[in-house]
GROMACS .gro file of C-alpha atoms in nm:
model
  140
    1UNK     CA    1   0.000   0.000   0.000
    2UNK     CA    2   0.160   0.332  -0.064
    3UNK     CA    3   0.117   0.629   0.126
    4UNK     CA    4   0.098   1.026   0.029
    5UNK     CA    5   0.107   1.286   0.256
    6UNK     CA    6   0.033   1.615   0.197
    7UNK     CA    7   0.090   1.913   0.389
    8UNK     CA    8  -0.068   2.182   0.495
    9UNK     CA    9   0.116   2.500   0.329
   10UNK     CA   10   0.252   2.602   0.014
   11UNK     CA   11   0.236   2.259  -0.122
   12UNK     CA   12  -0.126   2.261  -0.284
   13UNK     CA   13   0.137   2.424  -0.582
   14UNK     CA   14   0.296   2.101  -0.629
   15UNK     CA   15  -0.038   1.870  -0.523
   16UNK     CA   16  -0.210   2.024  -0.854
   17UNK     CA   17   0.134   1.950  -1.031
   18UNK     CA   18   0.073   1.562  -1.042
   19UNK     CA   19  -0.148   1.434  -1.275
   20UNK     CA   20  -0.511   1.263  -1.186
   21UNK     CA   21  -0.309   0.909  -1.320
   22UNK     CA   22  -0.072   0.893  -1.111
   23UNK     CA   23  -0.321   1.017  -0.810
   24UNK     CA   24  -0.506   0.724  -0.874
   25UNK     CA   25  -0.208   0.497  -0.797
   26UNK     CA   26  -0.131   0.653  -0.468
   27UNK     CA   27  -0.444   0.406  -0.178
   28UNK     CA   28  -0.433   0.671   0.104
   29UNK     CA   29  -0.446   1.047   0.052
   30UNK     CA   30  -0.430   1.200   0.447
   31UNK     CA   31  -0.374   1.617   0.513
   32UNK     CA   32  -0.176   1.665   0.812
   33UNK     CA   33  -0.203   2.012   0.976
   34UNK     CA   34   0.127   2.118   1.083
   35UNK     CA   35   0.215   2.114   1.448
   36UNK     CA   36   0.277   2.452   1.670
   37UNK     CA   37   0.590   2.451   1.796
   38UNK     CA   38   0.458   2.478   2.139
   39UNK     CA   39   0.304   2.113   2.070
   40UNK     CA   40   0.619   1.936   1.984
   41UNK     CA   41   0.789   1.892   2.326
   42UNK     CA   42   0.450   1.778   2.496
   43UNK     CA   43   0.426   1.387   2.534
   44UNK     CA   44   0.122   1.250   2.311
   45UNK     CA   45  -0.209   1.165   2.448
   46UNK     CA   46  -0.280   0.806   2.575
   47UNK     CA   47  -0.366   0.621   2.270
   48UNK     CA   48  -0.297   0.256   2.175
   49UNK     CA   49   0.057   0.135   2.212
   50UNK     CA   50   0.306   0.064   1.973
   51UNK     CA   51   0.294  -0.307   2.035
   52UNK     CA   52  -0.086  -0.318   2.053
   53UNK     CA   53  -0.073  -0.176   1.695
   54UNK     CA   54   0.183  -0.404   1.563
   55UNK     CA   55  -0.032  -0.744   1.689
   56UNK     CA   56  -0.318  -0.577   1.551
   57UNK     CA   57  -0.112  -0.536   1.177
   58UNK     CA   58   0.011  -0.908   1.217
   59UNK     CA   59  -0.321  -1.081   1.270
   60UNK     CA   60  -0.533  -0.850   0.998
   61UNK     CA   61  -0.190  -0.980   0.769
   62UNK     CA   62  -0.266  -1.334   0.910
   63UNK     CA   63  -0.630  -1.327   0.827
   64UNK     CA   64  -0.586  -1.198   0.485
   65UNK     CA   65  -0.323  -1.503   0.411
   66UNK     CA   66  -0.582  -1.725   0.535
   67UNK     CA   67  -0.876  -1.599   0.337
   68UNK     CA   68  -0.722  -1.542   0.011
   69UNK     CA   69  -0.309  -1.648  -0.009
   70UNK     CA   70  -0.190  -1.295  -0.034
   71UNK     CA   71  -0.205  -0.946   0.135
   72UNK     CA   72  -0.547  -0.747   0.013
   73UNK     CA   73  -0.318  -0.502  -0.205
   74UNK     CA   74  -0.178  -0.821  -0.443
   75UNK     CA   75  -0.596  -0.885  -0.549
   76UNK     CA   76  -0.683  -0.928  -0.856
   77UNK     CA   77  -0.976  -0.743  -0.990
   78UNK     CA   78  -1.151  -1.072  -1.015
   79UNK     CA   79  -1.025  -1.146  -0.631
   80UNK     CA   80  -1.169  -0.823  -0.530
   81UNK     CA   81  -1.520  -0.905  -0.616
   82UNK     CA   82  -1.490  -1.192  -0.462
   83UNK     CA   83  -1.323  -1.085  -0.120
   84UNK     CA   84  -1.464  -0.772  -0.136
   85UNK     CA   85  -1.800  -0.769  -0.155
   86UNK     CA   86  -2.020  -0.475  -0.014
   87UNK     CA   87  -2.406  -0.513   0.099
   88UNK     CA   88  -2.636  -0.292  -0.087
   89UNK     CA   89  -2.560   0.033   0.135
   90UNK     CA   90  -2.229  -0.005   0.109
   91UNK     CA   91  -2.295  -0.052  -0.299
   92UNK     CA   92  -2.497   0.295  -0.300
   93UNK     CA   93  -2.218   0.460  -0.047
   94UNK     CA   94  -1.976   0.351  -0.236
   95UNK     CA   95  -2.113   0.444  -0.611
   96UNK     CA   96  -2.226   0.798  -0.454
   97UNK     CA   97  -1.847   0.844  -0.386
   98UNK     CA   98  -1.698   0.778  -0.742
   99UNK     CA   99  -1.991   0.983  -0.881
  100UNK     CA  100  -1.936   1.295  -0.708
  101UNK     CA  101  -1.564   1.274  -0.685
  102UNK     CA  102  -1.538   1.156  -1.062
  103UNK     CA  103  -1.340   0.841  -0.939
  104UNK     CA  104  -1.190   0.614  -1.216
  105UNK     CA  105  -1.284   0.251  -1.161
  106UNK     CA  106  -0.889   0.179  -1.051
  107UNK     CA  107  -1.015   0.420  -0.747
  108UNK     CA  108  -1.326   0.225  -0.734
  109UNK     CA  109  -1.072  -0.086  -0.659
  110UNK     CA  110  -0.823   0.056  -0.491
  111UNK     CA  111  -1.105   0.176  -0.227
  112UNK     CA  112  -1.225  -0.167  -0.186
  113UNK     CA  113  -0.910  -0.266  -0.106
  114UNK     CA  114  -0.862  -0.033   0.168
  115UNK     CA  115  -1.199  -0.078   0.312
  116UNK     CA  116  -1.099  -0.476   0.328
  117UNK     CA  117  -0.773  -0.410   0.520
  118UNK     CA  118  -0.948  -0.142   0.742
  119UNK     CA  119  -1.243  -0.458   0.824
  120UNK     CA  120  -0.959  -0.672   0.881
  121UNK     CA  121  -0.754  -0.472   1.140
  122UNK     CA  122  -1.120  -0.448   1.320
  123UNK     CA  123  -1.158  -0.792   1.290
  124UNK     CA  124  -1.439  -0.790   1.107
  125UNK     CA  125  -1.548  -1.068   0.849
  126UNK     CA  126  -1.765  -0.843   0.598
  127UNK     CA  127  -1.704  -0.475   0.497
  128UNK     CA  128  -1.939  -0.298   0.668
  129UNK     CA  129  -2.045   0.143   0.564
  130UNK     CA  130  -1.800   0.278   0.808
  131UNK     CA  131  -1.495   0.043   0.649
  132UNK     CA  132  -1.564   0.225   0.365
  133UNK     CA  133  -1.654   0.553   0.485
  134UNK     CA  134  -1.300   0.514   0.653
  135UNK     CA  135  -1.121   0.483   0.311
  136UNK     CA  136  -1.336   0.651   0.107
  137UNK     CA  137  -1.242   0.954   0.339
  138UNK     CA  138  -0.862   0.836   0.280
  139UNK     CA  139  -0.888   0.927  -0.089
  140UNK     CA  140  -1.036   1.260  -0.053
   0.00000   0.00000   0.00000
């Protein structure tokens, strides 16, 4: 899965440089605000720790290798359908999305991959509307 980042300042210049192809290869589009420097010595909130995360990574990996053979990014467009499959809200969520945002349908995949990895760090068995809410909001 690759990653983009894109700041918060005089980078929108260079963000309307690339071209909508090469935007549609890139899964997770976040916007970080940048970070007062009065922020940057203080110790982070209590969130969930670095090991809890990593256990959480290994058995989502683990479940994918069990369900299909192969991490949710190496599916097939076939595979997709198959792993991938959304109930009829999720369908008309999903469709709303590309039509408004004038996805292409390697979006279209792309965001069903990401909802499938998102289920299965949650442990979930079927992608559910929030899955992919979650990574439909990652490509905006």
């Amino acid at each position: 899965m690759s990653f983009y980042v894109r700041w918060n300042f005089d980078d929108v210049h260079y963000h309307n440089r690339l071209s909508g192809p090469l935007l549609d290869r890139i899964d997770l589009q976040i916007e970080v605000a940048a970070m007062p420097p009065a922020a940057l010595g203080r110790r982070a909130g209590a969130g969930e720790s670095t090991q809890a995360i990593a256990a959480r990574v290994a058995a989502a990996f683990a479940l994918q290798l069990a369900r299909q053979g192969k991490s949710n990014q190496r599916l097939s467009n076939t595979e997709i359908e198959q792993h991938c499959r959304l109930d009829a809200h999720g369908e008309q969520l999903l469709l709303g999305a590309m039509a408004r945002l004038h996805w292409s349908a390697r979006t279209y995949h792309r965001v069903l991959r990401v909802a499938r990895s998102i289920a299965d760090l949650a442990g979930s068995p079927a992608i559910t509307p929030p899955h992919l809410a979650e990574a439909i909001q990652y490509r905006l």
